[in-house]
């Protein structure tokens, strides 16, 4: 079998979403007005996002040996994602995310990583050939930093890191050095820079310019698009205006579309309008993987 264009190393989880008026404050009980589930986890979402847009994708991940794990694996396989490097870990539950979605589509996410915690550098090592031969290796941080480091060390192509979530203590310098494109949102950027959340594009650009290591930073700004910061230059890419239903997975749609374009050797400034459109489309329907765009939704970009 030929090498995948993109190898994703990351988490897979079942998402259980609740529609609420507002997210709970400490000590508060909030009654929801409906619930639905979908397949999620940042690794799985990003893999499906890229595969739906036409890339050949392999996912290195872990589930429990439970029915949820089988459901996650089947869902990814249906989307054409390579699942031969997904391990089923005995005696642990598959990852679970509990998501509160408000009427304006904003989502607040609590994650029990479950089997995602059991993904280890040895599992990454078993995929060394794919990691070396893929045009893009895409990583997030719902699995351990050691897993992220192992994947980035093995990669020979473009390393795209979505640092979500940033661990306490920030990111190791070695990981930042191995990254070609770092894709944080404002909160993650602030955490990496050990600063407050930037209140303007200018503040975000200043923080991003101070981060040493990655070849380029792409700061996602939600409904305001994204900033590309590299070589002392800052470019803004606008968002596509849409009716927002649920923001869950929008960042993953962005990363998946970016990776798909980079795997075809597009430049960052050609790839970013597609990533912005993909993120916008992903907010127009409920759920993470259910809402990821199809190629026709990005046509003309
Ligand atoms: O980025 C969205 C994802 O974060 C959800 O699918 C949920 O599983 C959490 O991991």
CSV table of C-alpha atoms and ligand atoms in Angstrom, one decimal:
chain,number,residue,atom,x,y,z
A,1,UNK,CA,0.0,0.0,0.0
A,2,UNK,CA,1.3,3.5,-0.8
A,3,UNK,CA,2.1,6.0,2.0
A,4,UNK,CA,-0.8,8.2,3.0
A,5,UNK,CA,-0.5,11.9,2.0
A,6,UNK,CA,-1.3,12.8,5.6
A,7,UNK,CA,-0.7,10.9,8.9
A,8,UNK,CA,-2.7,12.2,11.8
A,9,UNK,CA,-1.6,11.3,15.4
A,10,UNK,CA,-4.2,12.2,17.9
A,11,UNK,CA,-7.4,11.5,19.9
A,12,UNK,CA,-10.8,9.9,19.1
A,13,UNK,CA,-13.8,10.3,21.3
A,14,UNK,CA,-17.6,10.0,21.4
A,15,UNK,CA,-19.1,13.4,21.7
A,16,UNK,CA,-22.3,13.8,23.7
A,17,UNK,CA,-23.7,17.3,23.2
A,18,UNK,CA,-26.3,19.1,25.2
A,19,UNK,CA,-28.2,22.2,24.0
A,20,UNK,CA,-28.2,24.7,26.8
A,21,UNK,CA,-29.2,28.3,27.4
A,22,UNK,CA,-25.8,29.1,29.0
A,23,UNK,CA,-22.8,27.0,30.2
A,24,UNK,CA,-23.0,26.2,33.9
A,25,UNK,CA,-21.3,28.5,36.4
A,26,UNK,CA,-19.5,26.9,39.4
A,27,UNK,CA,-22.2,25.3,41.6
A,28,UNK,CA,-25.0,25.8,39.1
A,29,UNK,CA,-27.2,23.1,37.5
A,30,UNK,CA,-28.3,23.9,34.0
A,31,UNK,CA,-31.2,22.0,32.4
A,32,UNK,CA,-30.7,21.3,28.7
A,33,UNK,CA,-33.2,21.3,25.9
A,34,UNK,CA,-32.0,18.3,23.9
A,35,UNK,CA,-29.0,16.1,23.4
A,36,UNK,CA,-27.2,14.4,20.5
A,37,UNK,CA,-24.1,12.4,20.0
A,38,UNK,CA,-21.5,12.3,17.2
A,39,UNK,CA,-18.1,11.0,16.5
A,40,UNK,CA,-15.3,13.3,17.6
A,41,UNK,CA,-11.9,13.8,19.2
A,42,UNK,CA,-9.6,16.3,17.6
A,43,UNK,CA,-7.5,13.7,15.9
A,44,UNK,CA,-10.4,11.9,14.4
A,45,UNK,CA,-12.1,15.1,13.3
A,46,UNK,CA,-9.0,16.5,11.6
A,47,UNK,CA,-8.4,13.1,9.9
A,48,UNK,CA,-12.0,13.0,8.6
A,49,UNK,CA,-11.9,16.7,7.5
A,50,UNK,CA,-8.8,16.1,5.3
A,51,UNK,CA,-10.2,12.7,4.0
A,52,UNK,CA,-13.5,14.3,3.0
A,53,UNK,CA,-11.7,16.8,0.9
A,54,UNK,CA,-9.9,14.1,-1.0
A,55,UNK,CA,-6.6,13.4,0.8
A,56,UNK,CA,-5.4,9.9,1.6
A,57,UNK,CA,-5.2,9.9,5.4
A,58,UNK,CA,-4.0,7.5,8.1
A,59,UNK,CA,-4.8,7.9,11.8
A,60,UNK,CA,-2.6,6.8,14.7
A,61,UNK,CA,-4.9,6.6,17.7
A,62,UNK,CA,-6.3,4.5,20.6
A,63,UNK,CA,-9.8,3.4,21.6
A,64,UNK,CA,-11.0,1.2,24.4
A,65,UNK,CA,-12.0,-2.4,23.6
A,66,UNK,CA,-15.7,-1.3,24.1
A,67,UNK,CA,-18.6,-0.8,21.7
A,68,UNK,CA,-17.8,2.9,21.5
A,69,UNK,CA,-14.3,2.1,20.2
A,70,UNK,CA,-15.7,-0.1,17.5
A,71,UNK,CA,-18.2,2.6,16.6
A,72,UNK,CA,-15.4,5.2,16.3
A,73,UNK,CA,-13.3,2.9,14.2
A,74,UNK,CA,-16.2,2.0,11.9
A,75,UNK,CA,-17.1,5.7,11.4
A,76,UNK,CA,-13.5,6.6,10.5
A,77,UNK,CA,-13.3,3.6,8.1
A,78,UNK,CA,-16.6,4.7,6.4
A,79,UNK,CA,-14.9,8.1,5.8
A,80,UNK,CA,-12.0,6.4,4.1
A,81,UNK,CA,-9.5,7.1,6.9
A,82,UNK,CA,-6.8,4.4,7.3
A,83,UNK,CA,-7.5,2.7,10.6
A,84,UNK,CA,-4.9,-0.1,10.7
A,85,UNK,CA,-2.8,1.9,13.3
A,86,UNK,CA,-5.7,2.5,15.7
A,87,UNK,CA,-5.1,0.3,18.7
A,88,UNK,CA,-7.9,-1.1,21.0
A,89,UNK,CA,-6.6,-1.0,24.5
A,90,UNK,CA,-8.0,-3.7,26.9
A,91,UNK,CA,-9.7,-2.6,30.1
A,92,UNK,CA,-10.1,1.1,29.4
A,93,UNK,CA,-13.0,3.1,28.1
A,94,UNK,CA,-12.9,5.0,24.8
A,95,UNK,CA,-12.6,8.8,25.0
A,96,UNK,CA,-15.7,10.8,25.9
A,97,UNK,CA,-16.4,14.5,25.4
A,98,UNK,CA,-19.4,16.2,27.1
A,99,UNK,CA,-20.2,19.4,25.2
A,100,UNK,CA,-22.5,22.3,26.1
A,101,UNK,CA,-23.8,24.1,23.0
A,102,UNK,CA,-25.6,27.5,23.5
A,103,UNK,CA,-28.2,29.0,21.2
A,104,UNK,CA,-25.5,31.2,19.5
A,105,UNK,CA,-23.6,28.0,18.7
A,106,UNK,CA,-20.7,28.5,21.2
A,107,UNK,CA,-19.4,25.2,22.6
A,108,UNK,CA,-17.8,24.4,26.0
A,109,UNK,CA,-16.1,21.0,26.1
A,110,UNK,CA,-15.2,18.7,28.9
A,111,UNK,CA,-13.1,15.7,27.9
A,112,UNK,CA,-12.4,12.4,29.6
A,113,UNK,CA,-9.5,11.2,27.4
A,114,UNK,CA,-9.9,7.5,28.4
A,115,UNK,CA,-8.0,5.3,26.0
A,116,UNK,CA,-6.4,8.4,24.4
A,117,UNK,CA,-4.2,8.5,27.4
A,118,UNK,CA,-2.9,5.0,26.6
A,119,UNK,CA,-1.6,6.1,23.2
A,120,UNK,CA,2.2,5.8,23.6
A,121,UNK,CA,5.4,6.6,21.7
A,122,UNK,CA,5.7,2.8,20.9
A,123,UNK,CA,2.4,3.1,18.9
A,124,UNK,CA,3.8,6.1,17.1
A,125,UNK,CA,7.1,4.1,16.4
A,126,UNK,CA,5.0,1.3,14.8
A,127,UNK,CA,3.9,3.9,12.2
A,128,UNK,CA,7.4,5.3,11.5
A,129,UNK,CA,7.3,4.4,7.8
A,130,UNK,CA,4.0,6.3,7.2
A,131,UNK,CA,5.2,9.3,9.3
A,132,UNK,CA,8.4,9.5,7.2
A,133,UNK,CA,6.7,9.2,3.9
A,134,UNK,CA,3.6,11.5,4.5
A,135,UNK,CA,3.7,15.0,3.0
A,136,UNK,CA,2.0,16.2,6.2
A,137,UNK,CA,2.0,14.9,9.8
A,138,UNK,CA,-0.8,16.5,11.8
A,139,UNK,CA,-0.8,16.4,15.6
A,140,UNK,CA,-3.0,17.8,18.4
A,141,UNK,CA,-2.5,17.6,22.2
A,142,UNK,CA,-5.4,15.5,23.5
A,143,UNK,CA,-2.8,12.7,23.7
A,144,UNK,CA,0.5,13.1,25.6
A,145,UNK,CA,3.3,15.4,24.8
A,146,UNK,CA,5.6,12.4,24.5
A,147,UNK,CA,3.3,11.1,21.7
A,148,UNK,CA,3.4,14.5,20.0
A,149,UNK,CA,7.2,14.6,20.3
A,150,UNK,CA,7.6,11.1,19.0
A,151,UNK,CA,5.5,11.9,15.9
A,152,UNK,CA,7.2,15.2,15.2
A,153,UNK,CA,10.7,13.6,15.5
A,154,UNK,CA,9.8,10.8,13.0
A,155,UNK,CA,8.2,13.1,10.4
A,156,UNK,CA,10.1,14.1,7.3
A,157,UNK,CA,7.4,16.3,5.6
A,158,UNK,CA,5.5,19.3,6.9
A,159,UNK,CA,4.7,19.0,10.7
A,160,UNK,CA,1.4,20.8,11.5
A,161,UNK,CA,0.7,21.1,15.3
A,162,UNK,CA,-2.7,22.2,16.6
A,163,UNK,CA,-1.7,22.8,20.3
A,164,UNK,CA,-5.2,22.0,21.7
A,165,UNK,CA,-5.2,21.9,24.6
A,166,UNK,CA,-1.9,23.4,25.7
A,167,UNK,CA,-0.7,21.5,28.8
A,168,UNK,CA,0.1,23.2,32.1
A,169,UNK,CA,3.6,24.4,31.8
A,170,UNK,CA,3.4,25.1,28.0
A,171,UNK,CA,5.1,23.4,25.2
A,172,UNK,CA,8.7,22.0,25.2
A,173,UNK,CA,11.1,24.0,23.0
A,174,UNK,CA,12.1,20.8,21.2
A,175,UNK,CA,8.5,20.3,20.0
A,176,UNK,CA,8.2,23.9,18.8
A,177,UNK,CA,11.5,23.6,16.9
A,178,UNK,CA,10.2,20.5,15.1
A,179,UNK,CA,7.0,22.2,14.0
A,180,UNK,CA,6.6,23.8,10.5
A,181,UNK,CA,3.1,25.3,11.0
A,182,UNK,CA,1.7,25.9,14.5
A,183,UNK,CA,-2.1,26.5,14.6
A,184,UNK,CA,-3.3,27.9,17.9
A,185,UNK,CA,-6.4,29.8,18.7
A,186,UNK,CA,-6.2,33.0,20.8
A,187,UNK,CA,-6.5,31.1,24.1
A,188,UNK,CA,-3.8,28.5,23.1
A,189,UNK,CA,-1.5,31.3,21.8
A,190,UNK,CA,-1.8,33.1,25.2
A,191,UNK,CA,-1.0,29.9,27.1
A,192,UNK,CA,2.1,29.1,24.9
A,193,UNK,CA,3.3,32.7,25.3
A,194,UNK,CA,2.5,32.7,29.1
A,195,UNK,CA,0.5,36.0,28.5
A,196,UNK,CA,-3.1,37.2,28.7
A,197,UNK,CA,-5.5,36.3,25.9
A,198,UNK,CA,-4.9,38.9,23.1
A,199,UNK,CA,-7.8,41.4,22.7
A,200,UNK,CA,-6.9,42.5,19.2
A,201,UNK,CA,-5.3,41.1,16.0
A,202,UNK,CA,-2.4,43.4,16.7
A,203,UNK,CA,-1.8,41.9,20.1
A,204,UNK,CA,-2.2,38.3,18.7
A,205,UNK,CA,0.3,39.1,16.0
A,206,UNK,CA,2.8,40.5,18.6
A,207,UNK,CA,2.4,37.4,20.8
A,208,UNK,CA,2.8,35.1,17.7
A,209,UNK,CA,5.9,36.9,16.5
A,210,UNK,CA,7.5,36.2,19.9
A,211,UNK,CA,7.2,32.4,19.7
A,212,UNK,CA,10.4,30.8,18.5
A,213,UNK,CA,10.7,27.6,16.6
A,214,UNK,CA,7.8,27.0,14.2
A,215,UNK,CA,8.3,28.0,10.5
A,216,UNK,CA,5.0,29.8,10.6
A,217,UNK,CA,2.1,30.5,13.0
A,218,UNK,CA,-1.5,30.5,11.9
A,219,UNK,CA,-3.7,32.0,14.7
A,220,UNK,CA,-7.4,31.1,14.3
A,221,UNK,CA,-9.7,33.9,15.3
A,222,UNK,CA,-13.1,32.3,15.1
A,223,UNK,CA,-15.6,34.5,13.3
A,224,UNK,CA,-12.8,36.9,12.4
A,225,UNK,CA,-10.8,34.5,10.3
A,226,UNK,CA,-7.1,33.8,10.8
A,227,UNK,CA,-3.7,35.5,11.0
A,228,UNK,CA,-0.6,34.1,9.2
A,229,UNK,CA,2.6,35.2,11.0
A,230,UNK,CA,5.9,34.3,9.4
A,231,UNK,CA,9.3,36.0,8.7
A,232,UNK,CA,8.2,39.1,10.5
A,233,UNK,CA,5.2,39.5,8.3
A,234,UNK,CA,1.5,39.4,9.3
A,235,UNK,CA,-1.4,38.6,6.9
A,236,UNK,CA,-5.1,38.5,7.7
A,237,UNK,CA,-7.5,36.0,6.1
A,238,UNK,CA,-11.1,36.8,6.6
A,239,UNK,CA,-13.8,34.4,7.8
A,240,UNK,CA,-16.8,33.5,5.6
A,241,UNK,CA,-20.0,35.0,7.2
A,242,UNK,CA,-22.5,32.1,8.0
A,243,UNK,CA,-25.4,31.4,10.3
A,244,UNK,CA,-23.7,29.7,13.2
A,245,UNK,CA,-25.4,26.6,14.7
A,246,UNK,CA,-22.6,24.8,16.6
A,247,UNK,CA,-18.9,25.8,16.7
A,248,UNK,CA,-17.7,22.2,17.8
A,249,UNK,CA,-15.1,21.0,15.5
A,250,UNK,CA,-14.6,24.3,13.5
A,251,UNK,CA,-10.9,24.4,14.5
A,252,UNK,CA,-10.6,20.8,13.3
A,253,UNK,CA,-12.2,21.5,10.0
A,254,UNK,CA,-9.7,24.4,9.6
A,255,UNK,CA,-6.7,22.2,10.4
A,256,UNK,CA,-8.0,19.3,8.2
A,257,UNK,CA,-8.5,21.6,5.2
A,258,UNK,CA,-5.2,23.3,5.7
A,259,UNK,CA,-3.4,19.9,5.8
A,260,UNK,CA,-5.2,18.7,2.7
A,261,UNK,CA,-4.1,21.8,0.8
A,262,UNK,CA,-0.5,21.6,2.1
A,263,UNK,CA,-0.3,17.9,1.1
A,264,UNK,CA,-1.0,19.0,-2.5
A,265,UNK,CA,2.0,21.5,-2.1
A,266,UNK,CA,-0.2,24.6,-2.0
A,267,UNK,CA,1.4,27.6,-0.3
A,268,UNK,CA,0.0,28.8,3.0
A,269,UNK,CA,-1.5,31.9,1.5
A,270,UNK,CA,-3.4,29.7,-1.1
A,271,UNK,CA,-4.4,27.1,1.6
A,272,UNK,CA,-5.7,29.5,4.2
A,273,UNK,CA,-8.8,30.8,2.4
A,274,UNK,CA,-9.9,27.1,2.0
A,275,UNK,CA,-9.2,26.5,5.7
A,276,UNK,CA,-11.3,29.6,6.7
A,277,UNK,CA,-14.2,28.5,4.5
A,278,UNK,CA,-14.0,24.9,5.9
A,279,UNK,CA,-14.2,26.2,9.5
A,280,UNK,CA,-17.2,28.4,8.6
A,281,UNK,CA,-19.1,25.5,6.9
A,282,UNK,CA,-18.4,23.3,9.9
A,283,UNK,CA,-20.3,25.7,12.2
A,284,UNK,CA,-23.5,25.6,10.1
A,285,UNK,CA,-24.7,22.1,11.4
A,286,UNK,CA,-24.7,20.3,14.7
A,287,UNK,CA,-21.8,18.0,15.8
A,288,UNK,CA,-18.2,17.7,15.0
A,289,UNK,CA,-17.6,15.1,12.2
A,290,UNK,CA,-21.2,15.3,11.0
A,291,UNK,CA,-20.7,19.0,10.1
A,292,UNK,CA,-17.3,18.7,8.3
A,293,UNK,CA,-17.4,20.1,4.7
A,294,UNK,CA,-17.5,18.2,1.4
A,295,UNK,CA,-15.4,19.4,-1.6
A,296,UNK,CA,-18.4,21.1,-3.3
A,297,UNK,CA,-18.7,23.4,-0.2
A,298,UNK,CA,-15.2,24.7,-0.9
A,299,UNK,CA,-15.5,24.9,-4.7
A,300,UNK,CA,-14.1,28.0,-6.3
A,301,UNK,CA,-11.5,28.6,-3.6
B,1,LIG,O1,-12.3,20.1,18.7
B,1,LIG,C1,-13.6,19.5,18.9
B,1,LIG,C2,-13.4,18.2,19.7
B,1,LIG,O2,-12.8,18.4,20.9
B,1,LIG,C3,-14.7,17.5,19.9
B,1,LIG,O3,-15.0,16.6,18.9
B,1,LIG,C4,-14.4,16.8,21.3
B,1,LIG,O4,-14.3,15.4,21.1
B,1,LIG,C5,-13.1,17.4,21.8
B,1,LIG,O5,-12.1,16.5,21.8
